[in-house]
CSV table of C-alpha atoms in Angstrom, one decimal:
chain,number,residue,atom,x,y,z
A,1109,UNK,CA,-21.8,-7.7,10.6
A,1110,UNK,CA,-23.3,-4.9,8.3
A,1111,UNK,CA,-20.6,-2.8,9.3
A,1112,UNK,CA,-18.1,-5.7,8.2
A,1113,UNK,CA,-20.0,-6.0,4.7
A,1114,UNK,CA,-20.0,-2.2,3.6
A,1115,UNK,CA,-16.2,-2.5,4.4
A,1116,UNK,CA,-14.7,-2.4,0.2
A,1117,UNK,CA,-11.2,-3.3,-0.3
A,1118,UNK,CA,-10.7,-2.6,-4.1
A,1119,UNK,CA,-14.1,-2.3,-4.7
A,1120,UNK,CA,-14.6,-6.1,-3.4
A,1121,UNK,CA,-16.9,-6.0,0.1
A,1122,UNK,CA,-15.1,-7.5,2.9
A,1123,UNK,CA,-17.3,-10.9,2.6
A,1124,UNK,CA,-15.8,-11.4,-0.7
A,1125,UNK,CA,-13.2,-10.6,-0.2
A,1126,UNK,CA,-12.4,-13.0,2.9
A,1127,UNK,CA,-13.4,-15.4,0.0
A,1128,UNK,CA,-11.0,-15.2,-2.2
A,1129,UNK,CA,-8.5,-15.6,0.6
A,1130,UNK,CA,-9.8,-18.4,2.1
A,1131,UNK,CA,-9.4,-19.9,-1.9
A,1132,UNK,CA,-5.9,-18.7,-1.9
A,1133,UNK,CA,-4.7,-20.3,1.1
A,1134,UNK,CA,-6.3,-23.3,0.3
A,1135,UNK,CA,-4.9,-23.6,-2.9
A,1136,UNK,CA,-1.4,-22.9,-1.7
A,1137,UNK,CA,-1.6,-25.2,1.5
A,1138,UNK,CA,-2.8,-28.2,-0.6
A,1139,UNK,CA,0.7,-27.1,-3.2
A,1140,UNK,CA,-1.3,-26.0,-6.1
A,1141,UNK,CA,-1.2,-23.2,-7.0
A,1142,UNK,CA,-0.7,-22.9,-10.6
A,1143,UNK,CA,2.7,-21.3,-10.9
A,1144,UNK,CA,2.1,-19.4,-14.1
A,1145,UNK,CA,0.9,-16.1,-15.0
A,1146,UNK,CA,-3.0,-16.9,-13.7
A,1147,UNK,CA,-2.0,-18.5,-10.1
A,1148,UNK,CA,0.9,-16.0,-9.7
A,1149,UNK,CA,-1.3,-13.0,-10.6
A,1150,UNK,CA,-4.2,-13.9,-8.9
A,1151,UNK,CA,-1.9,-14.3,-5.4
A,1152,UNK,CA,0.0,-10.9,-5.8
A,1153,UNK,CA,-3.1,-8.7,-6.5
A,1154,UNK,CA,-5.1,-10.2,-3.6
A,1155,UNK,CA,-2.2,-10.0,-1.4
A,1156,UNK,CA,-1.1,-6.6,-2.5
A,1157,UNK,CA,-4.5,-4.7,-2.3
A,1158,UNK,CA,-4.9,-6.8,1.5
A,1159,UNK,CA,-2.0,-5.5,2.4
A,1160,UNK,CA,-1.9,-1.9,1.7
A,1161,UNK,CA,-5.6,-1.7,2.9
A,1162,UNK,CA,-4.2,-2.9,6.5
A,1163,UNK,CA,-1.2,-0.7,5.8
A,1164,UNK,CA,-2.9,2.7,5.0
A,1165,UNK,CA,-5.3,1.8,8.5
A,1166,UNK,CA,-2.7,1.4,10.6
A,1167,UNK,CA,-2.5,4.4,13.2
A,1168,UNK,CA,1.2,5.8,13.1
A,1169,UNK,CA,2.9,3.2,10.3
A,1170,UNK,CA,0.1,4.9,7.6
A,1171,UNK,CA,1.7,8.9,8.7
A,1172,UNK,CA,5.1,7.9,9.8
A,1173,UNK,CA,6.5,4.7,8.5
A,1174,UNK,CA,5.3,4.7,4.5
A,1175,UNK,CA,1.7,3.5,5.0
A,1176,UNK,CA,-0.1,0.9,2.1
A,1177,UNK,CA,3.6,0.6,0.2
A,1178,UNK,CA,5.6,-0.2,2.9
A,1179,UNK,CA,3.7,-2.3,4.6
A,1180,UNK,CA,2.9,-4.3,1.6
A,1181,UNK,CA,6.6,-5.3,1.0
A,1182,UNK,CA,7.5,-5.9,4.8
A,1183,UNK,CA,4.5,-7.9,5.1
A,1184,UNK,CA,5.1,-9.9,2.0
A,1185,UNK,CA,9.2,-10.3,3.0
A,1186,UNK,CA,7.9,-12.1,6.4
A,1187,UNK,CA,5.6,-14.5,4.4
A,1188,UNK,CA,8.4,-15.4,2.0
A,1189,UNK,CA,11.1,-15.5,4.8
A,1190,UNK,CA,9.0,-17.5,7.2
A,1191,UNK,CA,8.0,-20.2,4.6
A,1192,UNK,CA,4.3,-19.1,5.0
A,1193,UNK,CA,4.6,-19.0,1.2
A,1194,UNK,CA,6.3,-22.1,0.0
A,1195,UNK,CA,10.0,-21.3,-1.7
A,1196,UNK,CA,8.5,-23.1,-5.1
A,1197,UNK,CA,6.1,-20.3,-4.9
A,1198,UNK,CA,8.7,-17.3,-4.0
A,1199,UNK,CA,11.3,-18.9,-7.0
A,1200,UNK,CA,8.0,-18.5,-9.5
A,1201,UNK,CA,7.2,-14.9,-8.4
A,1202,UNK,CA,10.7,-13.8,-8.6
A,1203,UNK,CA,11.1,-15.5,-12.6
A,1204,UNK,CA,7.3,-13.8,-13.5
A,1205,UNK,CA,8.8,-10.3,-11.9
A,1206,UNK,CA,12.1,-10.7,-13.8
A,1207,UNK,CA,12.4,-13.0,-16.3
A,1208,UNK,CA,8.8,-13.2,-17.7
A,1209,UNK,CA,8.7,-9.4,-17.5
A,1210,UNK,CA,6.2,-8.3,-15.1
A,1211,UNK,CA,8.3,-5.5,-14.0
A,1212,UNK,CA,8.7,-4.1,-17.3
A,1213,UNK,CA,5.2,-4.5,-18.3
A,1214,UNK,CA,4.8,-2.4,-15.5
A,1215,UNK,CA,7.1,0.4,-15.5
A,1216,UNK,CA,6.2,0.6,-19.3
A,1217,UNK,CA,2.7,2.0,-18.5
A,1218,UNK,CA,4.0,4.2,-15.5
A,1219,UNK,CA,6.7,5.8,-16.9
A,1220,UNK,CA,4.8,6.3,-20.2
A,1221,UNK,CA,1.2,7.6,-18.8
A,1222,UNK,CA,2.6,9.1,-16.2
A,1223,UNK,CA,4.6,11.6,-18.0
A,1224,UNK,CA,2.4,12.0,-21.3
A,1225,UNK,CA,-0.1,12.7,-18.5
A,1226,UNK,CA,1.3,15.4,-17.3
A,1227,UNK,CA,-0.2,19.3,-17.8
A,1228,UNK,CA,2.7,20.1,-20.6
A,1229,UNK,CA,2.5,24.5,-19.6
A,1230,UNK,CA,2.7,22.9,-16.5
A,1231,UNK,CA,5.7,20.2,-16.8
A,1232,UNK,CA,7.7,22.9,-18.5
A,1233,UNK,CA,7.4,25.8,-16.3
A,1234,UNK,CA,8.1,23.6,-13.0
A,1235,UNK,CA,10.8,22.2,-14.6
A,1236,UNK,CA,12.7,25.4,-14.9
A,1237,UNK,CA,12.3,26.2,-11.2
A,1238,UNK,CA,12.9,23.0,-10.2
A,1239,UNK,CA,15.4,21.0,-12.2
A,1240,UNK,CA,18.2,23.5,-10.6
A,1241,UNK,CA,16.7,23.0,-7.2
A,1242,UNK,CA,17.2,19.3,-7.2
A,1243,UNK,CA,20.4,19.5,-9.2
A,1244,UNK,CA,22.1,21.0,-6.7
A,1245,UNK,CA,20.2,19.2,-3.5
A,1246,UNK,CA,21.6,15.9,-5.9
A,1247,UNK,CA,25.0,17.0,-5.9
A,1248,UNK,CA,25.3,18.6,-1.9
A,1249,UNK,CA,23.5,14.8,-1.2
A,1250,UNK,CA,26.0,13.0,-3.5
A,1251,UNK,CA,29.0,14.0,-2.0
A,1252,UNK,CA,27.7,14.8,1.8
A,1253,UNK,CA,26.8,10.8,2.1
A,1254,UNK,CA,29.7,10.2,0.2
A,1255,UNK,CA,32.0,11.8,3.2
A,1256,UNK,CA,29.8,10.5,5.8
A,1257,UNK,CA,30.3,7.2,4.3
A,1258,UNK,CA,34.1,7.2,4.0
A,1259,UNK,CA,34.2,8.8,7.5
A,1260,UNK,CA,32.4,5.3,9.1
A,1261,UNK,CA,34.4,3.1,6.5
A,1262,UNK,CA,31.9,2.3,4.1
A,1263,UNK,CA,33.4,3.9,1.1
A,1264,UNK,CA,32.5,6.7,-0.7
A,1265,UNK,CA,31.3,5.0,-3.9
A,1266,UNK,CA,29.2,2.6,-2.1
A,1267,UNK,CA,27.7,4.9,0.5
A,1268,UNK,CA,26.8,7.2,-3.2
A,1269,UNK,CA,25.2,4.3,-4.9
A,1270,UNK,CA,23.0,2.4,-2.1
A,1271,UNK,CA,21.9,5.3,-0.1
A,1272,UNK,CA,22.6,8.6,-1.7
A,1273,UNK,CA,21.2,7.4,-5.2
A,1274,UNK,CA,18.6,5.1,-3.4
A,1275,UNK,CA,17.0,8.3,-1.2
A,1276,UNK,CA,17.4,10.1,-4.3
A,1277,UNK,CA,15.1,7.4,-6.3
A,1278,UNK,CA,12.3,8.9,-3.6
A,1279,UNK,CA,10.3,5.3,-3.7
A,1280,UNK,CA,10.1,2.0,-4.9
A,1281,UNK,CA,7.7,0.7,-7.7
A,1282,UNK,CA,9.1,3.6,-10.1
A,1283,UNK,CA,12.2,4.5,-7.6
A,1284,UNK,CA,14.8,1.6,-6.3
A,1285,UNK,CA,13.1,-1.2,-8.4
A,1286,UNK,CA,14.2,0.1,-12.5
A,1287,UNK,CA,17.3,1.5,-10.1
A,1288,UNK,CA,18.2,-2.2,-8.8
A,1289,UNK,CA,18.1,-3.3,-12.4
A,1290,UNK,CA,19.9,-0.9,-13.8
A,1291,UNK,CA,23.1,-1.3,-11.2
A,1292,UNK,CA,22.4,-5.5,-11.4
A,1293,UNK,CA,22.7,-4.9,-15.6
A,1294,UNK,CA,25.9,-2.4,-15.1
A,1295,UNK,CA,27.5,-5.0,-11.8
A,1296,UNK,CA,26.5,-8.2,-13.6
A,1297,UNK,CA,24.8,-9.4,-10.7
A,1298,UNK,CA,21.0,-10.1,-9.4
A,1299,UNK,CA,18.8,-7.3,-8.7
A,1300,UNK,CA,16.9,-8.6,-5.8
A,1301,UNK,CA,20.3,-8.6,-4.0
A,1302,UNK,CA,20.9,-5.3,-4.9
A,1303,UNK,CA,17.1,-3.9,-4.1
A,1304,UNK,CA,17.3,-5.4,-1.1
A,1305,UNK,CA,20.3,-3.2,-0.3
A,1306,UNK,CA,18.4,-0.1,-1.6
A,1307,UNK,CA,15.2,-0.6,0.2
A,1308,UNK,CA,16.4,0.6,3.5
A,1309,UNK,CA,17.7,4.1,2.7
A,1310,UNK,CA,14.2,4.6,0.8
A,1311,UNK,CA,12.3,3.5,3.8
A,1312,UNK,CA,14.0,5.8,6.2
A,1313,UNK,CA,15.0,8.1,3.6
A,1314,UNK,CA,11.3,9.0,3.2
A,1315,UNK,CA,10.7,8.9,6.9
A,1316,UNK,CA,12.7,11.8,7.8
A,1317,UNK,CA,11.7,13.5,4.4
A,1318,UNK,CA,8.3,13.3,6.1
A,1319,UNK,CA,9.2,14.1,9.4
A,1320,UNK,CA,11.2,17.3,8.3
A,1321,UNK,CA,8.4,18.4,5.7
A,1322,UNK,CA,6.1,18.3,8.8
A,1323,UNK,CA,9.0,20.4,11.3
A,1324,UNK,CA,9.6,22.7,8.1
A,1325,UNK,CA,5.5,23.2,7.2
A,1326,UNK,CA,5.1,23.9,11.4
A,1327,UNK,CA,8.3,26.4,11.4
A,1328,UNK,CA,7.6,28.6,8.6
A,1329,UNK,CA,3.8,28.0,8.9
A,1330,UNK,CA,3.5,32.2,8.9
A,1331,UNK,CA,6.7,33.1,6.8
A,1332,UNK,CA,6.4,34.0,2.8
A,1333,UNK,CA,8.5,30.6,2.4
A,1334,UNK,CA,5.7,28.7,3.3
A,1335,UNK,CA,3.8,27.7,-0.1
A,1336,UNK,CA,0.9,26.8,1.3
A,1337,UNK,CA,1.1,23.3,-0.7
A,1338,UNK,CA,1.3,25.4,-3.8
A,1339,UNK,CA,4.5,24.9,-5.5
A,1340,UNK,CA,4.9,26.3,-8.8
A,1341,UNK,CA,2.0,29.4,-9.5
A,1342,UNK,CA,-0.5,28.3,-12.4
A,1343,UNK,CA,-3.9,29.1,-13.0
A,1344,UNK,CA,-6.5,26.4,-11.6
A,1345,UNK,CA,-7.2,25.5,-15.4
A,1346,UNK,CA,-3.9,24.0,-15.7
A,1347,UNK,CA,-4.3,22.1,-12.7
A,1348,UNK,CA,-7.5,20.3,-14.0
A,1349,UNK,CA,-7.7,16.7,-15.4
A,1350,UNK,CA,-9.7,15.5,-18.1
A,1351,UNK,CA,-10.6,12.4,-17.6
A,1352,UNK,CA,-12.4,10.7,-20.6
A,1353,UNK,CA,-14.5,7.7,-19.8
A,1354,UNK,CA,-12.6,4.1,-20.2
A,1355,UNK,CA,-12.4,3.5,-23.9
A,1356,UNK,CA,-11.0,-1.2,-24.0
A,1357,UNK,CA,-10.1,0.0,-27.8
A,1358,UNK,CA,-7.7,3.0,-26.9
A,1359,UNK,CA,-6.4,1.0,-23.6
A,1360,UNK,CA,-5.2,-1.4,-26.3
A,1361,UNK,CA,-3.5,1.5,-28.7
A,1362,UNK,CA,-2.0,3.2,-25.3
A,1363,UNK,CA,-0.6,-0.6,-24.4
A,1364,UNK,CA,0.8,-1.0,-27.7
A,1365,UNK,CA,2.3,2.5,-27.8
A,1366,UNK,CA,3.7,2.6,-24.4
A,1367,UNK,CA,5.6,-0.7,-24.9
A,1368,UNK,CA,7.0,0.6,-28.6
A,1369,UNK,CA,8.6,3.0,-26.3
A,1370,UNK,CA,9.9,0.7,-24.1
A,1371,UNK,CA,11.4,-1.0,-27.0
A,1372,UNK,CA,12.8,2.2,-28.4
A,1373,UNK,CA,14.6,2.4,-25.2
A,1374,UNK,CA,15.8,-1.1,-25.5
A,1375,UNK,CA,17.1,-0.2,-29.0
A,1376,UNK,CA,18.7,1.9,-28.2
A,1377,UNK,CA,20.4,0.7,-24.9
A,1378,UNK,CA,21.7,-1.8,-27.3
A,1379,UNK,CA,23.8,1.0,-29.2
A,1380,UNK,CA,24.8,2.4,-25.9
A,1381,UNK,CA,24.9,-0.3,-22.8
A,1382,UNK,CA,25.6,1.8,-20.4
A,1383,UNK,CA,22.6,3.6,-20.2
A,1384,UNK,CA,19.6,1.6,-18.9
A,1385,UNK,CA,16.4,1.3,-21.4
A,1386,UNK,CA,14.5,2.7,-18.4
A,1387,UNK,CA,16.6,5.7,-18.8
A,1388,UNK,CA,16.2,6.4,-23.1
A,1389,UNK,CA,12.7,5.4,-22.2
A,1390,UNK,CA,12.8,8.4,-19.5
A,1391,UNK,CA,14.1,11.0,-22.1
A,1392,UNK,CA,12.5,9.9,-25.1
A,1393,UNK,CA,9.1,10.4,-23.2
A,1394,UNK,CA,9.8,13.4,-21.3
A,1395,UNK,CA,11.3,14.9,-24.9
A,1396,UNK,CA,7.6,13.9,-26.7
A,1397,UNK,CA,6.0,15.7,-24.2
A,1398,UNK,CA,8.0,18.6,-23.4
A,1399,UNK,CA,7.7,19.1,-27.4
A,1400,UNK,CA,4.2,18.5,-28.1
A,1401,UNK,CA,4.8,15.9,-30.2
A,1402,UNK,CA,2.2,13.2,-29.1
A,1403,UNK,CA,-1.5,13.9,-30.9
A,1404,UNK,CA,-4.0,14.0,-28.5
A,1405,UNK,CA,-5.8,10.9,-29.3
A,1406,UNK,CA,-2.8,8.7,-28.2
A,1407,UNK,CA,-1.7,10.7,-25.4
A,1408,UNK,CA,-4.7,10.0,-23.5
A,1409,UNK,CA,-4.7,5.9,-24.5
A,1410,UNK,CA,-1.7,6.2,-23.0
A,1411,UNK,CA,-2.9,7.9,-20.2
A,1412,UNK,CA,-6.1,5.0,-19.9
A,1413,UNK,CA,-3.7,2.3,-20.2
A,1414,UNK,CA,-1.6,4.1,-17.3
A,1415,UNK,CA,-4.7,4.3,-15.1
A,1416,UNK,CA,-5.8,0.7,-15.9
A,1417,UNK,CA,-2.5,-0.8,-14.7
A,1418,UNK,CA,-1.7,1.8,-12.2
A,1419,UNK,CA,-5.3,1.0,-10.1
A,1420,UNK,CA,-5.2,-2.5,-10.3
A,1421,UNK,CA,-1.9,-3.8,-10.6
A,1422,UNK,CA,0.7,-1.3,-8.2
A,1423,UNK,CA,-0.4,-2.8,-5.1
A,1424,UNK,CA,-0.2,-6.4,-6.3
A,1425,UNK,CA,3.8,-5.2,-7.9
A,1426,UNK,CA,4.5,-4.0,-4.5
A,1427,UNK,CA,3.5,-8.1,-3.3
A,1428,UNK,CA,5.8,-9.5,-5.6
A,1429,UNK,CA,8.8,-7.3,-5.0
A,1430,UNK,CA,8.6,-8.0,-1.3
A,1431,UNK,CA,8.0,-12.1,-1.8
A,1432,UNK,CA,10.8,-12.3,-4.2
A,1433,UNK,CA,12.7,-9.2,-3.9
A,1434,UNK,CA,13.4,-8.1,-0.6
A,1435,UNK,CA,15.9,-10.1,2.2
A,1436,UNK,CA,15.1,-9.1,5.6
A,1437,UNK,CA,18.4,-10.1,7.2
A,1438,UNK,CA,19.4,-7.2,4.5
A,1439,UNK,CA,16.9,-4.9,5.5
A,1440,UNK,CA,17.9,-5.3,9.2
């Protein structure tokens, strides 16, 4: 039983944790759970940080099959599918991811911090090396699923854009979900159709990724093409992360500036449809950085807003794409 208590699953001990899940399910077997943003909230980030815990424990599925992420979004797809969650809870997820903006809220603060996070001496020099690397291992995998693709009848346009473009995405929080909404804004269609589509190539995508990193790291363990896990060479100084102590005033400023970005984007996707705000966001971030242009000060509200969101609010995004997002007969 002490063993049980020391247990922490995002910071909560076991005990307390068990508690707020006996509250949840009670709440949703007697049908009422508020369906606004406190019920919805409360579900997705207890769910999501149960899950991935289980997930990232799990001998073989936490090395070979995605761990935490993957596991969160299966295991949410079976509650939704099997009516352990009711649908009136599913169809209130699904509008608080899309239509009430949870999604963006959330890719805001990851695309943002993520990037203005980044080590700039770093960001530039690796992207020198590596932007013609993946160009051409983009355009070798573009048209070699392509072929493959029109060779089993699929079509080369749709083998491209649901598994050459989804493997390409590498993941799903910042990978296949801005990518379903960007092809459901382009097709005029819904994008948990389309993610649920995408989701497979991902998964297995990044299961052989893994599995060939590991046959690749084994083969030319003694060879000067093994790195050694070092990819670009940079002094250790470069490497290093400040980390200044939370700061509730600046994780305001970073909110307000990562969402003025988003906006830009949106702006600007206005003048020019056919490129996704997630995208102008992309550039318009990436071109700040790459350029210095950011002061300091903001940069790393950014960055504190990022880590805020990031820590306590991936997992529980991960819940709500696979409750409202994800349809197994798809996946299978």
């Amino acid at each position: 039983m002490k063993k049980f208590s020391n247990v922490k699953i995002a910071g909560v001990s076991a005990p307390l944790y068990t508690a707020l899940v006996i509250i949840l399910a009670v709440v949703i077997a007697m049908g009422k759970l508020p369906l606004n943003m406190v019920g919805i909230t409360f579900m997705l980030v207890v769910l999501g940080h149960l899950f991935y815990f289980l997930g990232e424990r799990l001998p073989f599925w936490n090395t070979y099959l995605g761990g935490g992420s993957v596991f969160t979004l299966l295991l949410a797809a079976i509650l939704a599918s099997t009516g352990l969650i009711p649908r009136s809870v599913v169809s209130a997820t699904s509008s608080f991811m899309s239509d009430w903006g949870f999604l963006d809220f959330y890719i805001a603060a990851l695309i943002c911090g993520s990037i203005l996070g980044m080590n700039r001496k770093l960001l530039v020099k690796a992207s020198a090396k590596f932007i013609p690397v993946a160009l051409l291992s983009m355009v070798i995998g573009f048209f070699a699923t392509g072929a493959v693709g029109a060779l089993l009848g699929q079509g080369f346009g749709h083998s491209v854009m649901y598994i050459s473009f989804a493997q390409m995405a590498g993941g799903m929080g910042a990978g296949i979900v801005p990518l379903s909404k960007i092809y459901a804004a382009g097709l005029h269609t819904d994008a948990s159709s389309i993610l649920s589509q995408l989701a497979p190539a991902t998964t297995l995508g990044n299961i052989f990724a893994i599995i060939g990193a590991i046959v690749l790291a084994r083969g030319f363990a003694n060879t000067k093409f093994n790195g050694h896990g070092v990819l670009i060479p940079v002094d250790k100084d470069d490497l290093k992360k400040s980390e200044a102590p939370l700061d509730p005033t600046k994780i305001g400023v970073g909110m307000m500036l990562a969402f003025a970005l988003f906006l830009i984007g949106v702006i600007l996707n206005a003048f020019i449809p056919k490129v996704h705000s997630y995208a102008f966001m992309i550039i318009i971030v990436f071109v700040l950085k790459a350029l210095d242009i950011v002061p300091k000060p903001l940069e790393e509200a950014v960055v504190m807003f990022n880590r805020v969101i990031m820590t306590n609010l991936t997992h529980a995004v991960l819940a709500g794409i696979g409750l409202s997002m994800i349809d197994l007969s798809s996946l299978a």
